[in-house]
XYZ file of C-alpha atoms in Angstrom:
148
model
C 9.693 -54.126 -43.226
C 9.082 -50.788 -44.948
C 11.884 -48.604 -45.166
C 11.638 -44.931 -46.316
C 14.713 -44.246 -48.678
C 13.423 -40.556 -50.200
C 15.543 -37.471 -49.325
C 13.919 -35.399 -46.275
C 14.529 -31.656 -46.928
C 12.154 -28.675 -46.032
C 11.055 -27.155 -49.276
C 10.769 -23.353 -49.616
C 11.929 -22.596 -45.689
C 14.456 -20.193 -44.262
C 17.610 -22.519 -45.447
C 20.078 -22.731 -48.346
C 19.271 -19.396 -49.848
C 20.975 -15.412 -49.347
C 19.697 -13.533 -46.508
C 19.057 -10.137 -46.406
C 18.729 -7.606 -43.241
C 14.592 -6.424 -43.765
C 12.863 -4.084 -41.680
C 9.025 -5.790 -40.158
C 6.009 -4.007 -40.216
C 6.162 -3.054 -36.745
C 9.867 -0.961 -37.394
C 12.236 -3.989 -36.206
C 15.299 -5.628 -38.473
C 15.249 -9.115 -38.844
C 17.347 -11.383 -41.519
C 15.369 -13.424 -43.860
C 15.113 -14.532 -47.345
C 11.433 -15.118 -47.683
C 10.896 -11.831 -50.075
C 7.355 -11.691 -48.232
C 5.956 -9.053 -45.998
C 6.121 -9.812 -42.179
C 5.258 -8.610 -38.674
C 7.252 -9.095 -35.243
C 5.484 -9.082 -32.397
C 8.266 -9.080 -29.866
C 10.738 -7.297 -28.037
C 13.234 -4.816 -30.517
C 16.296 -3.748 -28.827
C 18.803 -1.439 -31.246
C 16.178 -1.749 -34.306
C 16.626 -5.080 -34.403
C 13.653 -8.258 -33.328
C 15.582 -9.247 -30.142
C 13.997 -12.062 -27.368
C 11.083 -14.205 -27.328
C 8.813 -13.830 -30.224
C 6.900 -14.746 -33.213
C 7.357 -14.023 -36.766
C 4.586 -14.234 -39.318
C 5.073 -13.787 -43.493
C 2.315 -13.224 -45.855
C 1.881 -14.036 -49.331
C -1.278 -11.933 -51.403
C -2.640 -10.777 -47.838
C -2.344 -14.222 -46.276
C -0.339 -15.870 -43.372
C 2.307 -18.272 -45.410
C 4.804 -18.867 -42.791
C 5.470 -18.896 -39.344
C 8.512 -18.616 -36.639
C 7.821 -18.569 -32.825
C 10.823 -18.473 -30.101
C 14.319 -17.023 -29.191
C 15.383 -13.802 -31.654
C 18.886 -12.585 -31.200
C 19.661 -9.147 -33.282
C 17.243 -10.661 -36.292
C 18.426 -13.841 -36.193
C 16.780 -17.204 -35.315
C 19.054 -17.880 -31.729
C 18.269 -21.201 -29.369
C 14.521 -22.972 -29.085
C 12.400 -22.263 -31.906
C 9.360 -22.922 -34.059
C 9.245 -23.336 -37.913
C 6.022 -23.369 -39.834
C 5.273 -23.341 -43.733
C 1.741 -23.381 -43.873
C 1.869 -23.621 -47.621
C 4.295 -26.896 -47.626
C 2.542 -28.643 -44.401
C 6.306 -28.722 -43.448
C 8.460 -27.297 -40.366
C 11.643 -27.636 -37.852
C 11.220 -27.405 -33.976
C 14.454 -27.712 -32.135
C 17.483 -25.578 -31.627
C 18.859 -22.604 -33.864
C 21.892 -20.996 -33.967
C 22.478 -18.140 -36.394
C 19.138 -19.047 -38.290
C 20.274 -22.726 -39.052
C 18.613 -25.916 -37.239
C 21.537 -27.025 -34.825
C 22.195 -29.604 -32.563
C 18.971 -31.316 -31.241
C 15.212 -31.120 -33.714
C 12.564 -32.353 -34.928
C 11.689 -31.956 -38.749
C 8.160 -32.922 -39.987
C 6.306 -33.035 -43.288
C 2.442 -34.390 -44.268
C 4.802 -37.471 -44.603
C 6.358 -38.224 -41.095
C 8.890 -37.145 -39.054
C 12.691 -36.660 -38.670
C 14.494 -36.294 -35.346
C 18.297 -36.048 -34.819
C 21.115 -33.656 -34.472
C 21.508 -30.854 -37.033
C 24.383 -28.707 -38.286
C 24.436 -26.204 -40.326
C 20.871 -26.938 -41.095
C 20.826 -30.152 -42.253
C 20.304 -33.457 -40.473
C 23.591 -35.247 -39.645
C 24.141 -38.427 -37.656
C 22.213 -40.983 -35.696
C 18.130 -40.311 -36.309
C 15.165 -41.560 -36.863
C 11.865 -41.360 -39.175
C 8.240 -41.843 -38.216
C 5.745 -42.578 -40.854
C 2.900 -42.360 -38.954
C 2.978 -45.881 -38.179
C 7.196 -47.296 -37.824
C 9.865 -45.887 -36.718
C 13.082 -46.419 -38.248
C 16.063 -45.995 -37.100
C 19.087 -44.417 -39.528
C 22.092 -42.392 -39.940
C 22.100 -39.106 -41.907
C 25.293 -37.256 -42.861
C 24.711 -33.700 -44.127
C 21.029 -34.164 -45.010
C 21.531 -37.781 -46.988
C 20.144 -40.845 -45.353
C 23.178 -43.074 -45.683
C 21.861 -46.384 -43.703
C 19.493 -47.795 -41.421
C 20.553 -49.001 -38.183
């Protein structure tokens, strides 16, 4: 039995790093930390991107990253989409004040992770699929601590 003991953490996404408030292409705030141009193309309610939307960043003209789903006064709120198309990596699940919590799905060229998250990070019962097993395991605050 293969078992997959390498740390699984999204490189380069919208965690672990300062935010600032930035103002979108189309005129709307939104709180990121990407230092990239982006558009909103959703709702803006008080200046800020507020409902169901989609954010894209570029890098030298091109699309790097991409968010799609719930927006609440710039800031990633319930179901939503996270795409680096330069990493090959993402999140889909639940956010709450731009952090993955409670119930996702993280994925790299390598497999994927679903569990609970808080405050960002995987943390409890999970498991990994390499494309071929699944394992199950137990994560506290992003560390794979056993399999079950």
């Amino acid at each position: 039995m293969r078992i997959w003991i390498g740390l699984f953490i999204l490189t380069g996404a919208i965690y672990g790093q300062d935010y600032a408030l930035e103002e979108s292409r189309e005129g709307c705030y939104y709180y990121t930390n990407r230092n990239a141009d982006f558009s909103w193309t959703g709702p803006c309610r008080d200046g800020y991107a507020n409902g169901s939307g989609k954010i894209i960043w570029y890098r030298n003209g091109k699309v790097s990253s991409v968010f799609m789903g719930q927006v609440v006064k710039g800031k990633n709120q319930g179901i939503g989409m996270y795409s680096n198309l330069q990493t090959q990596d993402g999140y889909f699940g639940n956010w709450v004040d731009d952090e993955m919590q409670g119930q996702g799905l993280q994925y790299t060229s390598k497999g994927f992770l679903g569990g609970t998250f808080q405050n960002g990070r995987v943390d409890g019962k999970a498991f990994w699929f390499d494309g071929q097993n699944v394992y199950r395991q137990i994560w506290r605050d992003g560390k794979r601590i056993a399999n079950r």
